[in-house]
Amino acid sequence: AQSVSQHNHHVILSEAASLELGCNYSYGGTVNLFWYVQYPGQHLQLLLKYFSGDPLVKGIKGFEAEFIKSKFSFNLRKPSVQWSDTAEYFCAVNAANQAGTALIFGKGTTLSVSS
Amino acid sequence: GAVVSQHPSRVICKSGTSVKIECRSLDFQATTMFWYRQFPKKSLMLMATSNEGSKATYEQGVEKDKFLINHASLTLSTLTVTSAHPEDSSFYICSARNQGSGSGANVLTFGAGSRLTVL
């Protein structure tokens, strides 16, 4: 069975600080990897995704993530955070090449950015 | 882009009553939809996979007789919480996968969620 672990429960940063949120997954096969963001009072939105190819993927709003297969990791990064990045961030995984499989989510990381 | 609509966004009901939540894919067809439950400060827990024209597949520990799922068409799935109790109070979120081709085909689009409060 797949599982996702997000190491940071709550991260507090000042504006312009750099961000890295950890995500590790457990699965014996090939996976698709995702980062979703949930702003206060809003629904989940896709930040970025990795299916195959270049392990460094760029998403919206200046976010990027790097897939390191040997470490089963897919950490999310942003060089300079803004107050508007305050939100809940979820890493998710599903089995690649299997149509109709659900996403399995990590427990989420709350990011608080102070201005 | 793909849009998933959930209704109602908020519902308050008395203990013992049943509540139906609708999930619609507005601009695409979805053979498969997924229902999640989100607790405060917790991640999304997959409850069940809703399959158009067939029975839903429930995750371990989810009572299928309490959480009835019907996927009547390629754009509509419903979750009915039967004989609701206060412990069923939660945030229920549906998602759907665009059956189209391209990179968007394997991306889930989420509804805005439905907050259920059982008194």
Coordinates of C-alpha atoms in Angstrom, one line a residue:
Chain A
A1 CA 0.0 0.0 0.0
Q2 CA 1.1 3.5 -0.7
S3 CA 1.8 6.0 2.1
V4 CA 3.0 9.6 2.2
S5 CA 4.9 11.2 5.0
Q6 CA 5.3 15.0 5.4
H7 CA 7.9 15.7 8.1
N8 CA 7.0 19.3 8.8
H9 CA 3.7 19.8 10.6
H10 CA 3.9 23.6 10.9
V11 CA 6.4 25.9 9.3
I12 CA 6.7 29.6 10.3
L13 CA 8.7 31.9 8.0
S14 CA 9.1 35.6 7.4
E15 CA 8.5 37.1 4.0
A16 CA 11.4 36.6 1.5
A17 CA 12.7 33.5 3.4
S18 CA 13.3 30.4 1.4
L19 CA 11.0 27.4 1.8
E20 CA 11.5 23.7 1.6
L21 CA 8.8 21.2 2.7
G22 CA 9.7 17.6 2.9
C23 CA 7.7 14.7 1.4
N24 CA 8.6 11.0 1.3
Y25 CA 6.5 8.3 0.0
S26 CA 6.4 4.5 0.3
Y27 CA 5.4 2.4 -2.7
G28 CA 7.0 -0.5 -4.5
G29 CA 6.2 0.6 -8.0
T30 CA 6.2 3.7 -10.2
V31 CA 4.3 6.6 -8.9
N32 CA 2.9 10.0 -9.9
L33 CA 3.6 12.7 -7.4
F34 CA 1.6 15.9 -6.6
W35 CA 1.7 18.9 -4.4
Y36 CA -1.7 20.5 -3.6
V37 CA -2.3 23.8 -1.7
Q38 CA -5.3 24.7 0.3
Y39 CA -5.7 28.4 1.1
P40 CA -7.8 29.4 4.1
G41 CA -11.4 28.8 3.3
Q42 CA -10.7 27.5 -0.2
H43 CA -10.6 24.2 -1.9
L44 CA -7.5 22.2 -2.9
Q45 CA -5.6 23.4 -5.9
L46 CA -2.9 21.7 -7.8
L47 CA 0.5 23.3 -7.4
L48 CA 2.6 21.0 -9.5
K49 CA 2.9 17.4 -10.5
Y50 CA 5.5 14.8 -11.6
F51 CA 4.7 12.0 -14.0
S52 CA 8.0 11.3 -15.7
G53 CA 11.0 13.0 -17.3
D54 CA 12.9 15.8 -15.7
P55 CA 12.8 15.3 -12.0
L56 CA 12.8 19.0 -11.3
V57 CA 9.3 20.3 -11.9
K58 CA 8.1 23.8 -11.8
G59 CA 4.6 24.7 -10.8
I60 CA 2.5 27.8 -10.3
K61 CA 3.4 30.8 -8.1
G62 CA 7.1 30.1 -8.2
F63 CA 7.0 26.7 -6.6
E64 CA 9.1 23.8 -7.7
A65 CA 9.7 20.3 -6.5
E66 CA 12.4 17.7 -7.1
F67 CA 11.8 14.0 -7.4
I68 CA 14.7 12.0 -6.0
K69 CA 13.9 8.4 -6.7
S70 CA 16.7 7.0 -4.6
K71 CA 15.3 8.8 -1.6
F72 CA 11.6 8.3 -2.4
S73 CA 11.3 12.1 -1.9
F74 CA 9.5 14.9 -3.6
N75 CA 10.3 18.0 -1.6
L76 CA 8.6 21.3 -2.4
R77 CA 10.7 24.5 -2.6
K78 CA 10.2 28.2 -3.2
P79 CA 13.2 30.7 -3.1
S80 CA 11.3 33.6 -1.5
V81 CA 7.9 33.2 0.2
Q82 CA 5.2 35.8 0.3
W83 CA 2.5 36.4 2.9
S84 CA 0.0 35.1 0.4
D85 CA 1.7 31.7 0.5
T86 CA 0.2 31.1 3.9
A87 CA -1.8 27.9 3.4
E88 CA -1.9 24.2 4.0
Y89 CA 0.3 22.1 1.7
F90 CA -0.4 18.5 0.9
C91 CA 1.9 16.0 -0.9
A92 CA 0.1 13.2 -2.7
V93 CA 0.9 10.1 -4.7
N94 CA -0.8 7.6 -6.8
A95 CA 0.3 4.5 -8.8
A96 CA 1.4 5.4 -12.3
N97 CA 0.0 3.7 -15.3
Q98 CA -3.1 2.6 -13.5
A99 CA -6.2 4.4 -14.6
G100 CA -8.7 5.4 -11.9
T101 CA -6.4 5.2 -8.9
A102 CA -7.1 7.6 -6.0
L103 CA -4.5 10.0 -4.6
I104 CA -3.1 9.2 -1.2
F105 CA -2.3 12.3 0.8
G106 CA 0.2 13.1 3.5
K107 CA -1.0 14.8 6.7
G108 CA -0.2 18.2 5.4
T109 CA 2.1 21.1 6.4
T110 CA 0.7 24.4 7.6
L111 CA 2.8 27.3 6.3
S112 CA 2.5 30.6 8.1
V113 CA 4.3 33.6 6.5
S114 CA 4.6 36.8 8.5
S115 CA 4.9 40.1 6.7
Chain B
G1 CA -10.1 24.1 -16.9
A2 CA -11.8 21.3 -15.3
V3 CA -14.3 22.2 -12.6
V4 CA -16.0 20.1 -10.0
S5 CA -19.0 21.5 -8.1
Q6 CA -20.2 20.3 -4.7
H7 CA -23.5 21.0 -3.2
P8 CA -24.4 22.0 -0.5
S9 CA -21.3 23.7 0.8
R10 CA -22.6 23.7 4.3
V11 CA -25.3 21.6 5.9
I12 CA -26.5 21.3 9.5
C13 CA -28.8 18.5 10.4
K14 CA -30.3 16.8 13.4
S15 CA -28.9 13.5 14.7
G16 CA -30.7 10.6 13.0
T17 CA -31.5 12.3 9.7
S18 CA -29.9 11.6 6.4
V19 CA -27.9 14.1 4.3
K20 CA -27.1 14.0 0.6
I21 CA -24.1 15.7 -0.9
E22 CA -23.8 16.1 -4.7
C23 CA -20.6 16.2 -6.7
R24 CA -20.7 17.2 -10.4
S25 CA -18.1 17.5 -13.0
L26 CA -19.1 20.6 -14.9
D27 CA -17.1 20.5 -18.1
F28 CA -15.8 17.0 -18.4
Q29 CA -16.9 13.4 -17.9
A30 CA -15.7 11.4 -15.0
T31 CA -16.0 7.6 -14.9
T32 CA -14.4 7.7 -11.5
M33 CA -14.9 10.1 -8.7
F34 CA -13.4 9.9 -5.2
W35 CA -14.8 10.9 -1.9
Y36 CA -12.5 12.1 0.9
R37 CA -13.1 13.2 4.4
Q38 CA -11.0 15.9 6.0
F39 CA -10.8 16.3 9.8
P40 CA -9.6 19.5 11.4
K41 CA -5.8 19.8 11.1
K42 CA -5.7 16.4 9.5
S43 CA -5.1 15.2 6.0
L44 CA -7.6 14.0 3.5
M45 CA -8.7 10.4 4.1
L46 CA -10.0 8.5 1.1
M47 CA -13.4 7.1 1.9
A48 CA -14.4 5.5 -1.4
T49 CA -14.1 5.3 -5.1
S50 CA -17.3 6.0 -6.9
N51 CA -17.6 4.2 -10.2
E52 CA -20.2 5.2 -12.8
G53 CA -22.7 2.5 -13.3
S54 CA -21.4 0.1 -10.7
K55 CA -20.9 -0.2 -6.9
A56 CA -18.6 2.0 -5.1
T57 CA -15.3 0.7 -3.7
Y58 CA -15.0 1.5 0.0
E59 CA -11.7 1.9 1.9
Q60 CA -11.1 -0.3 5.0
G61 CA -13.0 1.0 8.0
V62 CA -15.6 3.0 6.1
E63 CA -19.1 1.8 6.6
K64 CA -20.8 1.4 3.3
D65 CA -24.2 1.3 4.8
K66 CA -23.7 4.6 6.5
F67 CA -22.0 6.4 3.6
L68 CA -24.1 5.5 0.5
I69 CA -22.5 6.4 -2.8
N70 CA -24.3 6.5 -6.1
H71 CA -22.7 7.4 -9.4
A72 CA -25.7 7.7 -11.7
S73 CA -24.1 9.4 -14.6
L74 CA -20.7 10.4 -16.0
T75 CA -21.0 13.8 -14.4
L76 CA -22.7 13.2 -11.0
S77 CA -21.9 11.3 -7.9
T78 CA -23.8 11.5 -4.6
L79 CA -22.8 10.7 -1.1
T80 CA -25.6 10.2 1.4
V81 CA -24.7 10.1 5.1
T82 CA -27.5 8.0 6.6
S83 CA -28.7 8.3 10.2
A84 CA -26.1 10.9 10.8
H85 CA -24.6 11.3 14.3
P86 CA -22.4 14.1 15.7
E87 CA -19.2 12.0 15.0
D88 CA -20.1 12.2 11.3
S89 CA -19.5 16.0 11.4
S90 CA -16.7 16.7 9.1
F91 CA -15.6 18.2 5.8
Y92 CA -16.4 16.0 2.9
I93 CA -14.6 16.6 -0.4
C94 CA -15.1 14.9 -3.8
S95 CA -12.7 14.8 -6.7
A96 CA -12.9 13.7 -10.2
R97 CA -10.4 12.7 -12.8
N98 CA -10.7 14.1 -16.3
Q99 CA -11.1 11.2 -18.7
G100 CA -9.6 13.2 -21.5
S101 CA -6.1 12.7 -23.0
G102 CA -2.9 14.6 -22.2
S103 CA -1.2 15.4 -19.0
G104 CA -4.5 16.6 -17.5
A105 CA -5.9 13.1 -17.6
N106 CA -4.2 11.9 -14.5
V107 CA -4.9 15.0 -12.4
L108 CA -7.7 15.1 -9.9
T109 CA -9.9 18.2 -9.7
F110 CA -11.4 18.8 -6.3
G111 CA -14.7 20.2 -5.3
A112 CA -14.8 23.0 -2.7
G113 CA -16.0 20.6 -0.1
S114 CA -19.2 20.2 2.0
R115 CA -19.1 20.9 5.7
L116 CA -21.5 18.7 7.6
T117 CA -22.5 19.5 11.1
V118 CA -24.7 17.1 13.0
L119 CA -26.4 18.4 16.1

